[in-house]
Steps between C-alpha positions, in 0.01 A plus 500: 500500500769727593661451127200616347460826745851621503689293175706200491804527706407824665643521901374824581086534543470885412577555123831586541627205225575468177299183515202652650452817213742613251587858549688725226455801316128422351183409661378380132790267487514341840111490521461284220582161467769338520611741731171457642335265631783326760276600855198614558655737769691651120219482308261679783762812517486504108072537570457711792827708558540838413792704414592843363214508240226311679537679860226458713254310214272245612646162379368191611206671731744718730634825471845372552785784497822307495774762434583742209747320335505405149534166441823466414804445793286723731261303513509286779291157458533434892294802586262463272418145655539637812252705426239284311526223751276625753249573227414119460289337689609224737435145392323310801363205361653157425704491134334232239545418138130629462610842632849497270262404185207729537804778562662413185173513317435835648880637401394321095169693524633827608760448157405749187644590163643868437234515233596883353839303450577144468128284545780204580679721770356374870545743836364488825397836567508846335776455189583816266305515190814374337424191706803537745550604851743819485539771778236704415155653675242253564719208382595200733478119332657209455566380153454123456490456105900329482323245739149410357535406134211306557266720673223560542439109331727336723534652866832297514789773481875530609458808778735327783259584794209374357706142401600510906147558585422203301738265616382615875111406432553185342730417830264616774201296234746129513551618857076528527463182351756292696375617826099395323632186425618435805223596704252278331781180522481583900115507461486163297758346743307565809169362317697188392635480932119552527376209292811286610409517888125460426587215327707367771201523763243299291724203446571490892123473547474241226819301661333470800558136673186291534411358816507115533111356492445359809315179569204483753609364852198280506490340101893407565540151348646245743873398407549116495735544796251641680246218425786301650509674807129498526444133425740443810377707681133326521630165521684605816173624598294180508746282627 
């Protein structure tokens, strides 16, 4: 996630890096891809920063006054997210591949063609009618075209965030599914321990030893040694 906010290999977290926004002499240039398009921190500064010829306009729904410097080397990226940071809202909630994707499709929708230049140049936000993103009043966008040969048929593109951003939603979805999968294997294996001891206590009842039948004290047939005995017995009697 962090690769997609502040650029691959970035160590620093405030848009100080080369691998968080390009910064030379020319907005146009380093606002357009592929100087674009390595962080969404980058990208956000080429949107909704200001400088010497777009002090104090509203970009991106505040009336954000970095500094008065032209873009160029006096133009500090650092302050400028220093400065737009506290201007996003906080994100609260739990992260998900739903979230990612319906943010992605948002960023796609939000895409438009300089039509009084190029129809197959794509910006996000408020280009020049030339189609490109100079210093100039009223201007501040992001210019995508080098990236989406494809678009707007294909929303696949080559903008580095958004690739990051993909690779992080299809993780957190295999992550989703795996921890799915195994909560209905622990909900199958406790019905199988369920079925197994049930099981288990109907056979015991069935296995039950039967008790020997028992013969009446009274119908007991006579043993031949006890007709013996007997026989004796009443001829010592009569004698």
């Amino acid at each position: 996630m962090e690769t997609a906010l502040y650029g691959a290999g970035a160590s620093k977290k405030d848009g100080s890096e080369a691998a968080t926004i390009t910064h030379s002499g020319s907005r146009e240039a380093n606002c357009a891809i592929r100087a674009a398009g390595k962080s969404l921190i980058g990208d956000l500064i080429c949107l909704c920063a200001p400088d010497s010829t777009t002090t104090n306009v509203k970009l991106c729904g505040h009336t954000v006054a970095t500094h008065t410097q032209a873009w160029g080397g006096s133009f500090v990226p650092k302050t400028a997210c220093d400065t737009l940071e506290p201007k996003c809202q906080s994100f609260t909630g739990k992260l998900t591949a739903h979230e990612i994707t319906a943010a992605l499709a948002a960023f796609r929708a939000a895409l438009k063609s300089g039509k009084q230049a190029d129809p197959g140049t794509v910006v996000l936000g408020n280009p020049h009618t030339t189609g490109k993103c100079p210093s100039q009043q009223q201007i501040a966008c992001v210019d995508y075209t080098s990236a989406m040969s494809q678009w707007p048929s294909e929303p696949s593109n080559e903008i580095k965030w958004y690739k990051s951003l993909e690779q992080v939603a299809s993780k957190l979805l295999a992550r989703a599914q795996q921890a799915a999968k195994q909560e209905k294997d622990a909900t199958e294996l406790q019905h199988l321990k369920l079925s197994a001891w049930q099981l288990y206590e109907a056979m015991k009842i069935e296995d039950l030893p039967t008790a020997p039948a028992l013969t009446p004290k009274g119908n007991k047939e006579t043993t031949a040694e006890e007709k013996k005995a007997c026989e004796k017995y009443k001829g010592t009697k009569k004698e």
